[in-house]
mmCIF file of C-alpha atoms in Angstrom:
data_model
loop_
_atom_site.group_PDB
_atom_site.id
_atom_site.type_symbol
_atom_site.label_atom_id
_atom_site.label_comp_id
_atom_site.label_asym_id
_atom_site.label_seq_id
_atom_site.Cartn_x
_atom_site.Cartn_y
_atom_site.Cartn_z
ATOM 1 C CA UNK A 185 0.242 0.500 0.233
ATOM 2 C CA UNK A 186 1.708 2.827 -0.858
ATOM 3 C CA UNK A 187 1.898 5.478 2.158
ATOM 4 C CA UNK A 188 0.279 8.650 0.153
ATOM 5 C CA UNK A 189 -2.504 6.719 0.275
ATOM 6 C CA UNK A 190 -2.771 7.577 3.796
ATOM 7 C CA UNK A 191 -4.181 10.891 4.533
ATOM 8 C CA UNK A 192 -4.953 11.535 8.407
ATOM 9 C CA UNK A 193 -5.619 15.147 9.769
ATOM 10 C CA UNK A 194 -2.681 15.267 12.439
ATOM 11 C CA UNK A 195 -1.086 17.807 14.217
ATOM 12 C CA UNK A 196 1.360 19.808 12.786
ATOM 13 C CA UNK A 197 5.208 17.731 13.859
ATOM 14 C CA UNK A 198 6.753 19.582 17.032
ATOM 15 C CA UNK A 199 3.583 20.688 18.639
ATOM 16 C CA UNK A 200 3.868 18.112 21.458
ATOM 17 C CA UNK A 201 1.549 17.865 23.558
ATOM 18 C CA UNK A 202 -2.088 14.870 23.544
ATOM 19 C CA UNK A 203 -3.195 12.858 20.634
ATOM 20 C CA UNK A 204 -6.176 10.099 21.273
ATOM 21 C CA UNK A 205 -4.875 6.855 21.581
ATOM 22 C CA UNK A 206 -6.356 6.164 18.124
ATOM 23 C CA UNK A 207 -4.386 9.241 16.142
ATOM 24 C CA UNK A 208 -0.630 8.537 18.403
ATOM 25 C CA UNK A 209 -0.939 4.632 17.068
ATOM 26 C CA UNK A 210 -1.901 5.763 13.417
ATOM 27 C CA UNK A 211 1.375 8.513 13.685
ATOM 28 C CA UNK A 212 3.578 5.942 15.022
ATOM 29 C CA UNK A 213 3.036 3.641 11.842
ATOM 30 C CA UNK A 214 2.864 6.790 9.835
ATOM 31 C CA UNK A 215 6.629 7.000 11.294
ATOM 32 C CA UNK A 216 8.073 3.331 10.691
ATOM 33 C CA UNK A 217 6.536 3.740 7.626
ATOM 34 C CA UNK A 218 9.081 6.648 6.679
ATOM 35 C CA UNK A 219 12.617 5.222 8.649
ATOM 36 C CA UNK A 220 12.942 1.947 10.689
ATOM 37 C CA UNK A 221 14.879 2.542 13.185
ATOM 38 C CA UNK A 222 14.136 5.955 15.971
ATOM 39 C CA UNK A 223 15.723 7.102 19.018
ATOM 40 C CA UNK A 224 12.391 7.407 21.551
ATOM 41 C CA UNK A 225 13.080 11.308 21.902
ATOM 42 C CA UNK A 226 12.832 11.662 18.609
ATOM 43 C CA UNK A 227 9.828 9.755 18.037
ATOM 44 C CA UNK A 228 8.788 11.494 20.487
ATOM 45 C CA UNK A 229 9.087 14.950 18.716
ATOM 46 C CA UNK A 230 7.944 13.061 15.525
ATOM 47 C CA UNK A 231 4.288 12.107 16.389
ATOM 48 C CA UNK A 232 3.744 14.936 18.570
ATOM 49 C CA UNK A 233 3.564 13.289 22.038
ATOM 50 C CA UNK A 234 5.221 13.299 25.715
ATOM 51 C CA UNK A 235 7.961 10.287 26.237
ATOM 52 C CA UNK A 236 5.562 9.263 28.962
ATOM 53 C CA UNK A 237 2.470 8.640 26.134
ATOM 54 C CA UNK A 238 5.117 7.883 23.666
ATOM 55 C CA UNK A 239 6.008 5.077 25.669
ATOM 56 C CA UNK A 240 2.514 3.402 26.884
ATOM 57 C CA UNK A 241 1.631 3.338 22.890
ATOM 58 C CA UNK A 242 4.679 1.222 22.149
ATOM 59 C CA UNK A 243 4.402 -1.385 24.772
ATOM 60 C CA UNK A 244 0.315 -1.391 23.417
ATOM 61 C CA UNK A 245 1.292 -2.310 20.302
ATOM 62 C CA UNK A 246 4.628 -4.816 21.159
ATOM 63 C CA UNK A 247 2.432 -6.476 23.972
ATOM 64 C CA UNK A 248 0.400 -6.556 20.910
ATOM 65 C CA UNK A 249 2.246 -8.428 18.666
ATOM 66 C CA UNK A 250 3.293 -5.570 16.754
ATOM 67 C CA UNK A 251 7.400 -7.001 15.717
ATOM 68 C CA UNK A 252 9.032 -4.175 18.108
ATOM 69 C CA UNK A 253 12.455 -4.145 19.056
ATOM 70 C CA UNK A 254 13.635 -2.228 21.541
ATOM 71 C CA UNK A 255 17.162 -1.857 22.207
ATOM 72 C CA UNK A 256 18.928 0.770 25.052
ATOM 73 C CA UNK A 257 22.222 2.368 24.709
ATOM 74 C CA UNK A 258 22.470 4.856 27.764
ATOM 75 C CA UNK A 259 20.932 7.240 27.543
ATOM 76 C CA UNK A 260 19.125 6.725 24.335
ATOM 77 C CA UNK A 261 16.675 4.321 23.735
ATOM 78 C CA UNK A 262 16.111 3.022 20.075
ATOM 79 C CA UNK A 263 12.795 0.958 19.320
ATOM 80 C CA UNK A 264 13.114 -0.288 15.060
ATOM 81 C CA UNK A 265 11.021 -2.582 12.719
ATOM 82 C CA UNK A 266 12.790 -5.962 10.873
ATOM 83 C CA UNK A 267 12.758 -5.254 7.723
ATOM 84 C CA UNK A 268 9.892 -7.069 6.623
ATOM 85 C CA UNK A 269 7.828 -5.995 9.543
ATOM 86 C CA UNK A 270 5.301 -4.045 6.822
ATOM 87 C CA UNK A 271 1.829 -6.400 6.155
ATOM 88 C CA UNK A 272 2.106 -7.932 3.016
ATOM 89 C CA UNK A 273 4.179 -6.455 1.396
ATOM 90 C CA UNK A 274 7.077 -2.799 0.575
ATOM 91 C CA UNK A 275 5.123 0.491 1.286
ATOM 92 C CA UNK A 276 6.422 3.503 -1.170
ATOM 93 C CA UNK A 277 5.822 6.349 -0.421
ATOM 94 C CA UNK A 278 3.953 8.457 -2.923
ATOM 95 C CA UNK A 279 7.553 10.165 -5.213
ATOM 96 C CA UNK A 280 9.207 6.566 -4.546
ATOM 97 C CA UNK A 281 6.028 5.247 -6.544
ATOM 98 C CA UNK A 282 6.210 7.337 -9.479
ATOM 99 C CA UNK A 283 10.072 6.326 -9.715
ATOM 100 C CA UNK A 284 9.174 2.863 -9.613
ATOM 101 C CA UNK A 285 7.141 3.000 -12.583
ATOM 102 C CA UNK A 286 9.297 4.809 -14.078
ATOM 103 C CA UNK A 287 12.935 2.241 -13.947
ATOM 104 C CA UNK A 288 10.180 -1.166 -14.755
ATOM 105 C CA UNK A 289 8.666 0.677 -17.671
ATOM 106 C CA UNK A 290 12.890 1.397 -18.783
ATOM 107 C CA UNK A 291 13.480 -2.428 -17.820
ATOM 108 C CA UNK A 292 12.860 -4.654 -21.054
ATOM 109 C CA UNK A 293 9.549 -5.605 -21.895
ATOM 110 C CA UNK A 294 8.362 -8.898 -20.679
ATOM 111 C CA UNK A 295 5.363 -11.080 -19.228
ATOM 112 C CA UNK A 296 6.079 -10.152 -16.025
ATOM 113 C CA UNK A 297 7.268 -6.486 -15.849
ATOM 114 C CA UNK A 298 3.846 -5.908 -17.069
ATOM 115 C CA UNK A 299 2.196 -7.999 -14.272
ATOM 116 C CA UNK A 300 4.267 -5.297 -11.947
ATOM 117 C CA UNK A 301 3.416 -2.163 -13.803
ATOM 118 C CA UNK A 302 -0.614 -3.019 -14.098
ATOM 119 C CA UNK A 303 -0.212 -4.175 -10.171
ATOM 120 C CA UNK A 304 0.919 -0.396 -9.055
ATOM 121 C CA UNK A 305 -1.477 0.746 -11.416
ATOM 122 C CA UNK A 306 -4.307 -0.525 -10.023
ATOM 123 C CA UNK A 307 -2.755 0.304 -6.129
ATOM 124 C CA UNK A 308 -1.377 3.681 -6.161
ATOM 125 C CA UNK A 309 -3.074 7.141 -6.518
ATOM 126 C CA UNK A 310 -2.839 9.089 -9.491
ATOM 127 C CA UNK A 311 -0.283 6.662 -11.153
ATOM 128 C CA UNK A 312 -2.808 4.854 -13.453
ATOM 129 C CA UNK A 313 -2.694 7.443 -16.481
ATOM 130 C CA UNK A 314 1.438 7.079 -16.979
ATOM 131 C CA UNK A 315 1.449 3.053 -16.654
ATOM 132 C CA UNK A 316 1.700 1.469 -20.222
ATOM 133 C CA UNK A 317 2.425 -1.777 -20.599
ATOM 134 C CA UNK A 318 3.186 -0.906 -24.114
ATOM 135 C CA UNK A 319 2.552 1.660 -26.424
ATOM 136 C CA UNK A 320 4.269 4.464 -24.449
ATOM 137 C CA UNK A 321 6.896 7.301 -26.023
ATOM 138 C CA UNK A 322 10.102 4.859 -24.089
ATOM 139 C CA UNK A 323 10.492 1.914 -26.142
ATOM 140 C CA UNK A 324 12.597 -1.002 -24.824
ATOM 141 C CA UNK A 325 13.882 -4.470 -25.571
ATOM 142 C CA UNK A 326 11.423 -7.191 -25.912
ATOM 143 C CA UNK A 327 11.922 -10.207 -24.269
ATOM 144 C CA UNK A 328 10.831 -13.254 -25.042
ATOM 145 C CA UNK A 329 8.552 -16.018 -22.858
ATOM 146 C CA UNK A 330 11.583 -18.277 -22.959
ATOM 147 C CA UNK A 331 14.164 -15.281 -22.707
ATOM 148 C CA UNK A 332 12.555 -14.052 -19.099
ATOM 149 C CA UNK A 333 12.479 -17.355 -17.639
ATOM 150 C CA UNK A 334 16.121 -18.574 -18.581
ATOM 151 C CA UNK A 335 17.025 -15.006 -18.141
ATOM 152 C CA UNK A 336 15.648 -15.892 -14.423
ATOM 153 C CA UNK A 337 17.566 -19.045 -14.698
ATOM 154 C CA UNK A 338 20.891 -17.567 -14.945
ATOM 155 C CA UNK A 339 20.519 -15.019 -12.630
ATOM 156 C CA UNK A 340 19.979 -17.085 -9.693
ATOM 157 C CA UNK A 341 22.930 -18.999 -11.162
ATOM 158 C CA UNK A 342 25.240 -16.306 -10.479
ATOM 159 C CA UNK A 343 23.894 -14.964 -7.634
ATOM 160 C CA UNK A 344 23.831 -18.240 -5.700
ATOM 161 C CA UNK A 345 26.971 -19.977 -7.268
ATOM 162 C CA UNK A 346 25.081 -22.295 -9.076
ATOM 163 C CA UNK A 347 25.904 -24.153 -11.923
ATOM 164 C CA UNK A 348 23.300 -24.189 -15.302
ATOM 165 C CA UNK A 349 22.072 -27.272 -17.351
ATOM 166 C CA UNK A 350 21.615 -25.096 -20.437
ATOM 167 C CA UNK A 351 19.881 -26.620 -24.314
ATOM 168 C CA UNK A 352 22.048 -24.300 -26.288
ATOM 169 C CA UNK A 353 21.677 -23.146 -29.953
ATOM 170 C CA UNK A 354 25.387 -22.468 -31.079
ATOM 171 C CA UNK A 355 25.208 -20.448 -33.629
ATOM 172 C CA UNK A 356 28.969 -20.487 -35.507
ATOM 173 C CA UNK A 357 27.685 -24.301 -35.956
ATOM 174 C CA UNK A 358 24.678 -24.292 -36.147
ATOM 175 C CA UNK A 359 23.205 -26.784 -33.935
ATOM 176 C CA UNK A 360 21.991 -27.226 -30.500
ATOM 177 C CA UNK A 361 22.861 -28.836 -27.727
ATOM 178 C CA UNK A 362 22.986 -29.639 -23.746
ATOM 179 C CA UNK A 363 26.014 -28.206 -21.530
ATOM 180 C CA UNK A 364 27.175 -26.992 -17.953
ATOM 181 C CA UNK A 365 27.783 -23.567 -17.734
ATOM 182 C CA UNK A 366 28.650 -21.340 -13.964
ATOM 183 C CA UNK A 367 27.027 -17.756 -14.826
ATOM 184 C CA UNK A 368 29.044 -15.079 -14.257
ATOM 185 C CA UNK A 369 28.201 -11.412 -15.843
ATOM 186 C CA UNK A 370 24.682 -10.670 -17.527
ATOM 187 C CA UNK A 371 25.277 -7.908 -19.649
ATOM 188 C CA UNK A 372 21.048 -7.484 -20.159
ATOM 189 C CA UNK A 373 21.147 -4.452 -22.705
ATOM 190 C CA UNK A 374 23.742 -6.230 -25.026
ATOM 191 C CA UNK A 375 21.853 -9.650 -24.702
ATOM 192 C CA UNK A 376 24.658 -11.623 -23.602
ATOM 193 C CA UNK A 377 26.077 -13.655 -20.328
ATOM 194 C CA UNK A 378 29.574 -14.104 -19.773
ATOM 195 C CA UNK A 379 30.055 -17.696 -17.723
ATOM 196 C CA UNK A 380 32.303 -20.769 -17.696
ATOM 197 C CA UNK A 381 31.408 -23.159 -20.005
ATOM 198 C CA UNK A 382 32.321 -26.409 -18.557
ATOM 199 C CA UNK A 383 33.149 -28.905 -21.446
ATOM 200 C CA UNK A 384 36.209 -26.621 -21.378
ATOM 201 C CA UNK A 385 36.693 -24.614 -18.169
ATOM 202 C CA UNK A 386 36.565 -21.077 -20.229
ATOM 203 C CA UNK A 387 35.397 -18.147 -20.167
ATOM 204 C CA UNK A 388 32.812 -17.762 -22.925
ATOM 205 C CA UNK A 389 30.198 -15.107 -24.323
ATOM 206 C CA UNK A 390 26.808 -15.978 -24.503
ATOM 207 C CA UNK A 391 23.339 -15.188 -26.501
ATOM 208 C CA UNK A 392 20.421 -14.710 -24.286
ATOM 209 C CA UNK A 393 18.161 -15.770 -27.664
ATOM 210 C CA UNK A 394 20.047 -18.722 -27.883
ATOM 211 C CA UNK A 395 19.435 -19.904 -24.562
ATOM 212 C CA UNK A 396 16.890 -23.128 -25.510
ATOM 213 C CA UNK A 397 16.165 -24.312 -21.893
ATOM 214 C CA UNK A 398 17.453 -23.510 -18.514
ATOM 215 C CA UNK A 399 17.642 -25.195 -15.283
ATOM 216 C CA UNK A 400 19.783 -24.872 -11.647
ATOM 217 C CA UNK A 401 22.122 -28.104 -11.683
ATOM 218 C CA UNK A 402 22.455 -30.076 -8.092
ATOM 219 C CA UNK A 403 24.573 -32.441 -9.382
ATOM 220 C CA UNK A 404 27.310 -29.937 -11.228
ATOM 221 C CA UNK A 405 29.347 -28.408 -8.769
ATOM 222 C CA UNK A 406 29.542 -24.847 -10.003
ATOM 223 C CA UNK A 407 33.040 -22.883 -11.450
ATOM 224 C CA UNK A 408 33.601 -19.810 -10.187
ATOM 225 C CA UNK A 409 36.273 -17.508 -11.458
ATOM 226 C CA UNK A 410 37.516 -13.931 -9.898
ATOM 227 C CA UNK A 411 35.445 -11.185 -10.663
ATOM 228 C CA UNK A 412 38.617 -8.672 -11.765
ATOM 229 C CA UNK A 413 38.909 -11.882 -13.966
ATOM 230 C CA UNK A 414 35.480 -11.564 -15.702
ATOM 231 C CA UNK A 415 36.165 -7.672 -16.048
ATOM 232 C CA UNK A 416 39.050 -8.177 -17.686
ATOM 233 C CA UNK A 417 37.869 -10.247 -20.070
ATOM 234 C CA UNK A 418 35.226 -8.134 -20.425
ATOM 235 C CA UNK A 419 37.310 -5.210 -22.106
ATOM 236 C CA UNK A 420 39.126 -7.007 -24.035
ATOM 237 C CA UNK A 421 36.725 -8.086 -25.533
ATOM 238 C CA UNK A 422 35.210 -6.568 -28.779
ATOM 239 C CA UNK A 423 31.182 -6.314 -29.826
ATOM 240 C CA UNK A 424 30.730 -9.640 -27.632
ATOM 241 C CA UNK A 425 33.617 -11.970 -28.856
ATOM 242 C CA UNK A 426 37.236 -12.463 -27.793
ATOM 243 C CA UNK A 427 39.326 -15.460 -28.896
ATOM 244 C CA UNK A 428 40.503 -16.737 -25.910
ATOM 245 C CA UNK A 429 43.909 -15.731 -27.967
ATOM 246 C CA UNK A 430 46.072 -12.842 -25.608
ATOM 247 C CA UNK A 431 45.018 -9.221 -26.029
ATOM 248 C CA UNK A 432 47.147 -7.221 -28.061
ATOM 249 C CA UNK A 433 47.153 -3.218 -28.620
ATOM 250 C CA UNK A 434 45.667 -1.720 -31.180
ATOM 251 C CA UNK A 435 45.615 1.406 -32.731
ATOM 252 C CA UNK A 436 43.993 2.719 -35.267
ATOM 253 C CA UNK A 437 42.896 6.355 -36.973
ATOM 254 C CA UNK A 438 40.020 7.724 -38.576
ATOM 255 C CA UNK A 439 39.331 10.603 -40.428
ATOM 256 C CA UNK A 440 36.597 13.859 -40.188
ATOM 257 C CA UNK A 441 34.020 13.759 -40.512
ATOM 258 C CA UNK A 442 33.039 9.515 -39.937
ATOM 259 C CA UNK A 443 35.401 10.249 -36.766
ATOM 260 C CA UNK A 444 32.179 12.282 -35.203
ATOM 261 C CA UNK A 445 30.505 8.854 -35.502
ATOM 262 C CA UNK A 446 32.939 6.689 -34.192
ATOM 263 C CA UNK A 447 33.987 7.851 -30.915
ATOM 264 C CA UNK A 448 30.337 6.928 -29.614
ATOM 265 C CA UNK A 449 29.630 4.241 -31.886
ATOM 266 C CA UNK A 450 33.533 1.753 -30.809
ATOM 267 C CA UNK A 451 32.129 -1.713 -30.123
ATOM 268 C CA UNK A 452 34.855 -1.912 -27.345
ATOM 269 C CA UNK A 453 36.628 -0.191 -24.138
ATOM 270 C CA UNK A 454 39.241 2.083 -25.912
ATOM 271 C CA UNK A 455 41.874 4.981 -25.384
ATOM 272 C CA UNK A 456 40.546 8.016 -27.496
ATOM 273 C CA UNK A 457 42.517 11.440 -28.485
ATOM 274 C CA UNK A 458 42.676 13.973 -30.933
ATOM 275 C CA UNK A 459 46.003 14.322 -33.557
ATOM 276 C CA UNK A 460 46.075 16.492 -36.631
ATOM 277 C CA UNK A 461 42.368 16.678 -37.158
ATOM 278 C CA UNK A 462 42.069 12.354 -36.633
ATOM 279 C CA UNK A 463 40.624 10.268 -34.560
ATOM 280 C CA UNK A 464 44.034 8.756 -32.579
ATOM 281 C CA UNK A 465 41.223 5.123 -30.826
ATOM 282 C CA UNK A 466 43.922 2.689 -28.983
ATOM 283 C CA UNK A 467 42.642 -0.215 -27.551
ATOM 284 C CA UNK A 468 44.241 -3.722 -25.918
ATOM 285 C CA UNK A 469 41.992 -6.876 -27.512
ATOM 286 C CA UNK A 470 41.825 -9.988 -28.110
ATOM 287 C CA UNK A 471 38.835 -9.412 -30.194
ATOM 288 C CA UNK A 472 40.110 -8.304 -33.038
ATOM 289 C CA UNK A 473 38.290 -10.322 -36.036
ATOM 290 C CA UNK A 474 35.275 -8.101 -35.039
ATOM 291 C CA UNK A 475 37.476 -5.159 -34.199
ATOM 292 C CA UNK A 476 38.567 -5.833 -37.725
ATOM 293 C CA UNK A 477 34.694 -6.381 -39.254
ATOM 294 C CA UNK A 478 33.640 -2.807 -37.750
ATOM 295 C CA UNK A 479 36.929 -1.159 -39.538
ATOM 296 C CA UNK A 480 36.554 -2.614 -43.056
ATOM 297 C CA UNK A 481 33.211 -0.588 -43.287
ATOM 298 C CA UNK A 482 34.250 2.730 -42.752
ATOM 299 C CA UNK A 483 36.371 2.321 -46.266
ATOM 300 C CA UNK A 484 39.589 5.148 -46.568
ATOM 301 C CA UNK A 485 37.999 6.656 -43.459
ATOM 302 C CA UNK A 486 40.457 4.135 -41.230
ATOM 303 C CA UNK A 487 44.185 3.914 -41.138
ATOM 304 C CA UNK A 488 45.339 0.626 -39.049
ATOM 305 C CA UNK A 489 48.965 1.037 -37.803
ATOM 306 C CA UNK A 490 48.837 -2.320 -35.620
ATOM 307 C CA UNK A 491 50.362 -5.278 -38.544
ATOM 308 C CA UNK A 492 48.212 -7.847 -36.916
ATOM 309 C CA UNK A 493 44.554 -6.364 -37.003
ATOM 310 C CA UNK A 494 45.413 -4.390 -40.467
ATOM 311 C CA UNK A 495 46.443 -8.377 -42.147
ATOM 312 C CA UNK A 496 43.141 -8.897 -41.406
ATOM 313 C CA UNK A 497 41.231 -5.650 -42.453
ATOM 314 C CA UNK A 498 42.481 -6.217 -46.097
ATOM 315 C CA UNK A 499 42.049 -9.746 -45.752
ATOM 316 C CA UNK A 500 38.487 -8.683 -45.024
ATOM 317 C CA UNK A 501 38.026 -6.153 -47.538
ATOM 318 C CA UNK A 502 39.400 -7.984 -50.528
ATOM 319 C CA UNK A 503 37.332 -11.073 -49.397
ATOM 320 C CA UNK A 504 34.127 -8.255 -50.080
ATOM 321 C CA UNK A 505 35.407 -6.546 -53.087
ATOM 322 C CA UNK A 506 35.974 -9.896 -54.757
ATOM 323 C CA UNK A 507 33.054 -11.515 -54.545
ATOM 324 C CA UNK A 508 31.382 -8.291 -55.155
ATOM 325 C CA UNK A 509 32.969 -7.247 -57.881
ATOM 326 C CA UNK A 510 31.261 -6.119 -61.280
ATOM 327 C CA UNK A 511 30.647 -8.644 -63.764
ATOM 328 C CA UNK A 512 32.708 -8.643 -67.169
ATOM 329 C CA UNK A 513 30.578 -8.722 -69.984
ATOM 330 C CA UNK A 514 30.502 -12.061 -70.980
ATOM 331 C CA UNK A 515 29.203 -12.658 -67.679
ATOM 332 C CA UNK A 516 26.835 -10.142 -68.131
ATOM 333 C CA UNK A 517 24.854 -10.682 -71.041
ATOM 334 C CA UNK A 518 24.908 -14.364 -71.340
ATOM 335 C CA UNK A 519 24.864 -15.321 -74.778
ATOM 336 C CA UNK A 520 21.774 -17.389 -77.316
ATOM 337 C CA UNK A 521 22.524 -20.515 -78.116
ATOM 338 C CA UNK A 522 22.688 -19.624 -81.935
ATOM 339 C CA UNK A 523 25.275 -16.953 -81.156
ATOM 340 C CA UNK A 524 23.582 -13.761 -80.797
ATOM 341 C CA UNK A 525 23.189 -11.672 -77.105
ATOM 342 C CA UNK A 526 20.115 -11.153 -75.901
ATOM 343 C CA UNK A 527 18.409 -7.895 -76.506
ATOM 344 C CA UNK A 528 16.705 -6.110 -73.937
ATOM 345 C CA UNK A 529 12.657 -6.547 -73.790
ATOM 346 C CA UNK A 530 11.173 -2.875 -74.874
#
């Protein structure tokens, strides 16, 4: 129940005096909705009653089964409620409900998100008009029911340190197979996650939409990896690709005007500087193949200085030229069996 739905006519805070028992109880409950722990003197001032009246109310609530905890730290007395004390859920203020709605709207579209938005819309006063599961101005990535289900399992794997038994579609080979994974990091905006593959014990990238089904495994132990190692793996990758080989320091230059676009679309973490009207980019990566594909698309606007990367760029460019070269005259105009050329239709 949002706090903004509770509307009580109470005295202004700070006017210490006597209230009716009902008023005092309501004010105390509202105070604990705002924060879980109060110093007794501060709570009395906040509620607007004398200390003795407050203590009687707190004692009555405790005897009635209200989950109040009392702690003394001479000369002060503190009263607290447990984290999950609110009956049936968690309390949000009106401002927090608005924040909650906006955060949910920014999440990937899914059945679970839509159900939560509908729930907030039905409970919160004044928010029905802004709660839209779809069709609003904010468009986010859509999760299929399978992705939503598998995402929950992968998240539990990373949080609980439990292995996953997954049926996965490998795009490069075009086959489907079962494998054990230990999930470490999920990059939801990229639709990928990093996990240890139990087939060879290596960190690898996996696509979220490639997971056909997944379940936590009790018979296979989780294979943990240091967070710093996972960070390094992600940092050395290019657009979700890591060759597994040692990373190489690469440098390339991009001319204007393409440099303005490249700065905000680089597929990996880079150091960027400007030199003589050019963008100078340096990156340490084990994703040379993916980076080379990106650079080929820049054509004559890019100059690659690192030999290993330059060879890949040249090879890819030559393959593209060979595949897409203009056909010769004999290839473009096949002849009739009689020897005459095919004439265009009138």
